[in-house]
PDB file of N, CA and C in Angstrom:
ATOM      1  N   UNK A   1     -28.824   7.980  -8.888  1.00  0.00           N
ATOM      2  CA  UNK A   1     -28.764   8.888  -9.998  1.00  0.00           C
ATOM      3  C   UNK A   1     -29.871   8.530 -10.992  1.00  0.00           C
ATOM      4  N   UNK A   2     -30.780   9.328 -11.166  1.00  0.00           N
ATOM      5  CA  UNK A   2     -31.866   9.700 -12.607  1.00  0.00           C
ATOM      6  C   UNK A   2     -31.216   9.756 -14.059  1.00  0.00           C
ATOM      7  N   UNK A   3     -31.805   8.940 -14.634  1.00  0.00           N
ATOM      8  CA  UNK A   3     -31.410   9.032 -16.215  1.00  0.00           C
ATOM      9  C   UNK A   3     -32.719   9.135 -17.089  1.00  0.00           C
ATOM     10  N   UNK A   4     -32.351   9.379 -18.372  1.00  0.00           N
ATOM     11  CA  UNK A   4     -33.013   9.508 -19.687  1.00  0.00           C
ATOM     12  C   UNK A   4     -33.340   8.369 -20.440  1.00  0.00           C
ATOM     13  N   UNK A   5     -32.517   7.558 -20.104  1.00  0.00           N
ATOM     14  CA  UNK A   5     -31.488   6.580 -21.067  1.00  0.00           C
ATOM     15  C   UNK A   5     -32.773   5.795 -21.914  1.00  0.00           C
ATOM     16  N   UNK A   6     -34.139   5.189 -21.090  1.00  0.00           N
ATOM     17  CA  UNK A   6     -35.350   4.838 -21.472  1.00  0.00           C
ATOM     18  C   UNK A   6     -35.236   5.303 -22.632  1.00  0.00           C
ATOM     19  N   UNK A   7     -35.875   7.005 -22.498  1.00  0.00           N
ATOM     20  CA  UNK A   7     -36.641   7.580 -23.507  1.00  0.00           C
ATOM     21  C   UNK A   7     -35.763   7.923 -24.778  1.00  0.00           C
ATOM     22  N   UNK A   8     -33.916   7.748 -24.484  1.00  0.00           N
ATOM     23  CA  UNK A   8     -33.369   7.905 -25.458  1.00  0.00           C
ATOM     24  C   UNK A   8     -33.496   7.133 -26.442  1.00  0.00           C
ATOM     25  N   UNK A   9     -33.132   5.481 -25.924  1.00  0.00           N
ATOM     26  CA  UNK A   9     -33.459   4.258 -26.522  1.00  0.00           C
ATOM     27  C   UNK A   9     -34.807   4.096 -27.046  1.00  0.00           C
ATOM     28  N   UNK A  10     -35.632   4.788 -26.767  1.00  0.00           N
ATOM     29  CA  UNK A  10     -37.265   4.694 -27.156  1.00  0.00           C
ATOM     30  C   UNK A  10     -37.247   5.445 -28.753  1.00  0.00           C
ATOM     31  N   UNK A  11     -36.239   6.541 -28.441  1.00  0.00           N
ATOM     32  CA  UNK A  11     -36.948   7.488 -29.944  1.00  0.00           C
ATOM     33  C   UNK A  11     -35.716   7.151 -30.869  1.00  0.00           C
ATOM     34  N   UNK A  12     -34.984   5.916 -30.499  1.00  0.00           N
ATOM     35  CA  UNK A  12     -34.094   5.461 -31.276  1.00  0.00           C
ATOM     36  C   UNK A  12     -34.438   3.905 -32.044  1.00  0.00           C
ATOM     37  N   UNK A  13     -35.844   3.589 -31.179  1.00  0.00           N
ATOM     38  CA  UNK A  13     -36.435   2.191 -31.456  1.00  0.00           C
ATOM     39  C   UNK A  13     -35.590   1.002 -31.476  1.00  0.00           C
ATOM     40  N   UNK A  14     -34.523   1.365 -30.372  1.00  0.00           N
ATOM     41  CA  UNK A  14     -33.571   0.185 -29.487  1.00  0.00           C
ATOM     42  C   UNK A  14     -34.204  -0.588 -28.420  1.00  0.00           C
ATOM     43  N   UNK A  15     -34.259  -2.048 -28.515  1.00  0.00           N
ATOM     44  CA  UNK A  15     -34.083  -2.757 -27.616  1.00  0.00           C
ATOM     45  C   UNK A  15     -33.298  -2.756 -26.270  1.00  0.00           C
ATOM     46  N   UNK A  16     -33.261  -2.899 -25.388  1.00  0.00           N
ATOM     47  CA  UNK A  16     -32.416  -3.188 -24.446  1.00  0.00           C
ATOM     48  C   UNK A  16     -31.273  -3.918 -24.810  1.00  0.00           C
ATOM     49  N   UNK A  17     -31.059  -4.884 -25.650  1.00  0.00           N
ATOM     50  CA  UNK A  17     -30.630  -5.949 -26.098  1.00  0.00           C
ATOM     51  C   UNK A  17     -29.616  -5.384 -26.965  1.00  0.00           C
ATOM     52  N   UNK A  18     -30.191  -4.126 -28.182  1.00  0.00           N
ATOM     53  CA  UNK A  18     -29.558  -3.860 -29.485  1.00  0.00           C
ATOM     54  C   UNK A  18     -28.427  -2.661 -28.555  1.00  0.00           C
ATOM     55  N   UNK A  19     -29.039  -2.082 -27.469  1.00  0.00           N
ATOM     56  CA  UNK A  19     -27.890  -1.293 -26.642  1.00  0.00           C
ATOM     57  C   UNK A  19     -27.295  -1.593 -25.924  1.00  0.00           C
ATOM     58  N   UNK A  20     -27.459  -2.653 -25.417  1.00  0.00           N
ATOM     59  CA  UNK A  20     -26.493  -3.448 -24.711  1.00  0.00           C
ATOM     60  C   UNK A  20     -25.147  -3.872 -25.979  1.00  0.00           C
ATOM     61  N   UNK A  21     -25.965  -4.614 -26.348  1.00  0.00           N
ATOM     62  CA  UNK A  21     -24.592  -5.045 -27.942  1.00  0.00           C
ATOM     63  C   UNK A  21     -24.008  -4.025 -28.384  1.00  0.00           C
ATOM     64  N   UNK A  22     -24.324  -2.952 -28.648  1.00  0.00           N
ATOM     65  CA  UNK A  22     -23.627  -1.560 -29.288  1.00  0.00           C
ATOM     66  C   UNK A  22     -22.524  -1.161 -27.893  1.00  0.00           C
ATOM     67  N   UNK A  23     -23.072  -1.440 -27.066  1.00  0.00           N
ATOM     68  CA  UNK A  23     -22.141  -0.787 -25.803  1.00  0.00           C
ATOM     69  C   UNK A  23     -21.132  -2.035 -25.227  1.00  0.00           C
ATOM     70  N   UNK A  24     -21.184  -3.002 -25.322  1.00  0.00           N
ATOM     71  CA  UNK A  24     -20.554  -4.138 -24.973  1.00  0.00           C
ATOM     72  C   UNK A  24     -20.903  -4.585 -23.637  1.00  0.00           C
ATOM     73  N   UNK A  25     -22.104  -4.239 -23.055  1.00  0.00           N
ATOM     74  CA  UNK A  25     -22.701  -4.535 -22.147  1.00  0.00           C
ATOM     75  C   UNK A  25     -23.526  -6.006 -22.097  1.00  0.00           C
ATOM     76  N   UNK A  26     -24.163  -6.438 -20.626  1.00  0.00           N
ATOM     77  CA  UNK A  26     -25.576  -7.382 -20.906  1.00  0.00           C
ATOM     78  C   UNK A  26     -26.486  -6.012 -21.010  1.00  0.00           C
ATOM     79  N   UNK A  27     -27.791  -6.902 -21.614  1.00  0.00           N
ATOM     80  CA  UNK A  27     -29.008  -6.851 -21.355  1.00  0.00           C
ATOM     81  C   UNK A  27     -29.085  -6.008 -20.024  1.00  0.00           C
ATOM     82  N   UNK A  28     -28.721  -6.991 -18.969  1.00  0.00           N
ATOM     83  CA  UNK A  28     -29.032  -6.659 -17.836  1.00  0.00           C
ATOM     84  C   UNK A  28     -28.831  -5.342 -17.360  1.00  0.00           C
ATOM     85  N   UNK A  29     -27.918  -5.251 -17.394  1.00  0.00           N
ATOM     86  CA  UNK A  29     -27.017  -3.791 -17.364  1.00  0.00           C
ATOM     87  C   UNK A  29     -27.322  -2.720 -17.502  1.00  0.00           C
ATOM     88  N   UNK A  30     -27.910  -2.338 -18.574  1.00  0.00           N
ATOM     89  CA  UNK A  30     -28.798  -1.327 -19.465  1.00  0.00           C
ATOM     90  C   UNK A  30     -30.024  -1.615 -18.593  1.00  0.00           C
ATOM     91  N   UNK A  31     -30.850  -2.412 -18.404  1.00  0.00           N
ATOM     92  CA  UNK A  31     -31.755  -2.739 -17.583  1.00  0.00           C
ATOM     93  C   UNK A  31     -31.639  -2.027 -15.644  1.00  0.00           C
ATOM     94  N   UNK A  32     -30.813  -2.340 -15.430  1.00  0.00           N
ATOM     95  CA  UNK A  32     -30.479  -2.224 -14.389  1.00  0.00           C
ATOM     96  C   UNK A  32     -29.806  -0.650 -14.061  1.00  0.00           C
ATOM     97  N   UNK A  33     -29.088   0.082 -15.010  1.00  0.00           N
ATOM     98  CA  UNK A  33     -28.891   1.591 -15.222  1.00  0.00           C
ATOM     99  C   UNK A  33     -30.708   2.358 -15.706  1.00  0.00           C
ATOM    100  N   UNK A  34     -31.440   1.745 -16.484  1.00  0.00           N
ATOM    101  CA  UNK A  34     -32.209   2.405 -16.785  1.00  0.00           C
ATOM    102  C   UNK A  34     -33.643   2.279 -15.537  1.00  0.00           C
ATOM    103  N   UNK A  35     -33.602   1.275 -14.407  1.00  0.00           N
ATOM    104  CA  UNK A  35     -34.036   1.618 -13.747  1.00  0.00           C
ATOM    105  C   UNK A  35     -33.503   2.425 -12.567  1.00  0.00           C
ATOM    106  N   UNK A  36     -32.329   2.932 -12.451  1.00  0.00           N
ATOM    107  CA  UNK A  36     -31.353   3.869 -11.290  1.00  0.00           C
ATOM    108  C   UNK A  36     -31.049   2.708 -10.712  1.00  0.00           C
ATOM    109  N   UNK A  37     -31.045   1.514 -10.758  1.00  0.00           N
ATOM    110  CA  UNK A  37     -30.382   0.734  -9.313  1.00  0.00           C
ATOM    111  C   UNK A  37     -28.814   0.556  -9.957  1.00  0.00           C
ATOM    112  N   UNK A  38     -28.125   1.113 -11.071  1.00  0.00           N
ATOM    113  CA  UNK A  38     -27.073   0.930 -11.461  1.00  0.00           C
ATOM    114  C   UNK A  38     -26.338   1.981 -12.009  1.00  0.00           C
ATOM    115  N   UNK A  39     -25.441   2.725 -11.171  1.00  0.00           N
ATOM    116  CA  UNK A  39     -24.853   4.166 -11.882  1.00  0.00           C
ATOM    117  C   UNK A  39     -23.096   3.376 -12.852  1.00  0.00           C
ATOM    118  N   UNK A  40     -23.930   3.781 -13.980  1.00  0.00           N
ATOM    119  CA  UNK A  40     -22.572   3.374 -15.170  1.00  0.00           C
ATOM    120  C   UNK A  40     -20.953   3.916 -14.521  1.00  0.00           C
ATOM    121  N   UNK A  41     -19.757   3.133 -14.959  1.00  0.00           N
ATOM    122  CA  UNK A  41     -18.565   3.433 -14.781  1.00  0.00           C
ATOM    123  C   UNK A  41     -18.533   4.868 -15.792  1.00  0.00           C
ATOM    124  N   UNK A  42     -17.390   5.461 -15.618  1.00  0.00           N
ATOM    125  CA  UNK A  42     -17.361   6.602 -16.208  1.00  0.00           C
ATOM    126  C   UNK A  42     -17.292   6.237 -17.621  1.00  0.00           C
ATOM    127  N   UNK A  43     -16.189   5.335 -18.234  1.00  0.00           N
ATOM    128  CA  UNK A  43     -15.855   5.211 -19.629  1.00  0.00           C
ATOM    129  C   UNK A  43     -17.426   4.493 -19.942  1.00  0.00           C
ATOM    130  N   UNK A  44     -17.954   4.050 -19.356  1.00  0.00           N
ATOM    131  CA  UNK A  44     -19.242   3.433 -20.225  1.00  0.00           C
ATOM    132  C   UNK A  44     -20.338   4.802 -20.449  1.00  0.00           C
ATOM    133  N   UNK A  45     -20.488   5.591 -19.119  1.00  0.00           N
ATOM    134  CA  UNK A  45     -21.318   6.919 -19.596  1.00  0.00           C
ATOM    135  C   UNK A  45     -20.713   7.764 -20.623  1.00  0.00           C
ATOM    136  N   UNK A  46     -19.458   7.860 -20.817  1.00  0.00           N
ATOM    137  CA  UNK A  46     -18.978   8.341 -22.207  1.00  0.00           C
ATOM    138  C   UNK A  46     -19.615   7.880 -23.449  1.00  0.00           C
ATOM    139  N   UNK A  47     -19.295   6.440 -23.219  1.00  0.00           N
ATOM    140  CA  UNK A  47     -19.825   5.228 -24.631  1.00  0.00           C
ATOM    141  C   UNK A  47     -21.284   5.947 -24.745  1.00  0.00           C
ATOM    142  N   UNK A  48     -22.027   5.599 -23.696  1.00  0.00           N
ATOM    143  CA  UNK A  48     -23.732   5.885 -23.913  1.00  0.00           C
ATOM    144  C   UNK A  48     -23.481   7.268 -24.544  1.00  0.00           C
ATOM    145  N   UNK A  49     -22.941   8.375 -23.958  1.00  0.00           N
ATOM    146  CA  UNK A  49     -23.213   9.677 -24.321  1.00  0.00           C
ATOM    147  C   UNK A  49     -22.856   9.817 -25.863  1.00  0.00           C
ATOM    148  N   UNK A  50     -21.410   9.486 -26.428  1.00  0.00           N
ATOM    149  CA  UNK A  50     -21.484   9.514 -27.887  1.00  0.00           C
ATOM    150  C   UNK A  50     -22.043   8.712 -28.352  1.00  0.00           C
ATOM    151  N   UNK A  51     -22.521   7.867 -28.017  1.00  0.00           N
ATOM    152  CA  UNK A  51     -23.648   6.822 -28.930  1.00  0.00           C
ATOM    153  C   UNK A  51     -25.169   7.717 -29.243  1.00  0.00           C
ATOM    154  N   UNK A  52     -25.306   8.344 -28.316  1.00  0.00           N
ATOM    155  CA  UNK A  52     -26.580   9.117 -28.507  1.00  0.00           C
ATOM    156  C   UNK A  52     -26.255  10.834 -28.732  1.00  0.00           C
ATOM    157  N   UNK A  53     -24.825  10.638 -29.108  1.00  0.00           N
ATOM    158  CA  UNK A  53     -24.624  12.237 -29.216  1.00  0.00           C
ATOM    159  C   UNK A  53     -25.239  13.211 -28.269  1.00  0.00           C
ATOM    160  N   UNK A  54     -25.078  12.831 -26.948  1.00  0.00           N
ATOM    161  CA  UNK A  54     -25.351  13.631 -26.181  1.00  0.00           C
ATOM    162  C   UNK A  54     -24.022  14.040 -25.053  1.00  0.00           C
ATOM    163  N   UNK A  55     -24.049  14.888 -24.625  1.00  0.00           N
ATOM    164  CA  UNK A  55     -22.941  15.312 -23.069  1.00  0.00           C
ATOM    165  C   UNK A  55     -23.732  14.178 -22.198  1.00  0.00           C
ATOM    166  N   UNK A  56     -23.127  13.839 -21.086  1.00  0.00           N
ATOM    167  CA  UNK A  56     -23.267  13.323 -19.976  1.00  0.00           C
ATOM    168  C   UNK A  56     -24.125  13.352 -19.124  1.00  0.00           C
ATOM    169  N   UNK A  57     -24.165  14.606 -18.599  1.00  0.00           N
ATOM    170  CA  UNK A  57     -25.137  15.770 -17.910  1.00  0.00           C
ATOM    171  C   UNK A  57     -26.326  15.507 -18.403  1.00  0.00           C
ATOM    172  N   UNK A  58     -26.806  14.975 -20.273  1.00  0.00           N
ATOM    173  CA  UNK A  58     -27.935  15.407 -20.767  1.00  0.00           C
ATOM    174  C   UNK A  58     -28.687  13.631 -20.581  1.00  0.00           C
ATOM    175  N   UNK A  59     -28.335  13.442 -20.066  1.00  0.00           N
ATOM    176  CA  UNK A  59     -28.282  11.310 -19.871  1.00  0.00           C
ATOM    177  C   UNK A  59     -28.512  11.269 -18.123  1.00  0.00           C
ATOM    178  N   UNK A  60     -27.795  11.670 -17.530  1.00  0.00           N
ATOM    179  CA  UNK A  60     -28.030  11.426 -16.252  1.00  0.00           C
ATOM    180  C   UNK A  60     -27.625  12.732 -14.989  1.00  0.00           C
ATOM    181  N   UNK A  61     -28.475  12.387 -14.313  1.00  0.00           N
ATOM    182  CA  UNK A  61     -28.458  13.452 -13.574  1.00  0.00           C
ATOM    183  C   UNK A  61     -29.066  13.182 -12.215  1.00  0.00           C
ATOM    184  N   UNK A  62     -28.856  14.213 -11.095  1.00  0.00           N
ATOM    185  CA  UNK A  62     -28.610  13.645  -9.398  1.00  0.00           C
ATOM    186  C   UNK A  62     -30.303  13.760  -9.341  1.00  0.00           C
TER     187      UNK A  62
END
């Protein structure tokens, strides 16, 4: 699965690090979703989606 999640965190001037902590994630994690080798549990793509006020759909996609 393809995501956004990069460029969201980019025009939000988040670290990997500062979204990981906001989400209760590692580092890694966020790292590892934002290159596709990691498709988020559902309740965590929720977390990401209201964190960035976005739907689901607008974050990741097939």
């Amino acid at each position: 699965m393809e995501n956004n999640l990069r460029v969201l965190r980019a025009e939000r001037k988040m670290s990997q690090a500062e979204l990981a902590e906001a989400l209760g994630v590692s580092r890694q994690t966020v790292n590892t979703i934002e290159n596709g080798k990691y498709d988020p549990s559902l309740p965590l793509a929720f977390s990401m989606a209201g964190l960035f006020g976005k739907k689901i759909e607008e974050i990741f996609f097939p």
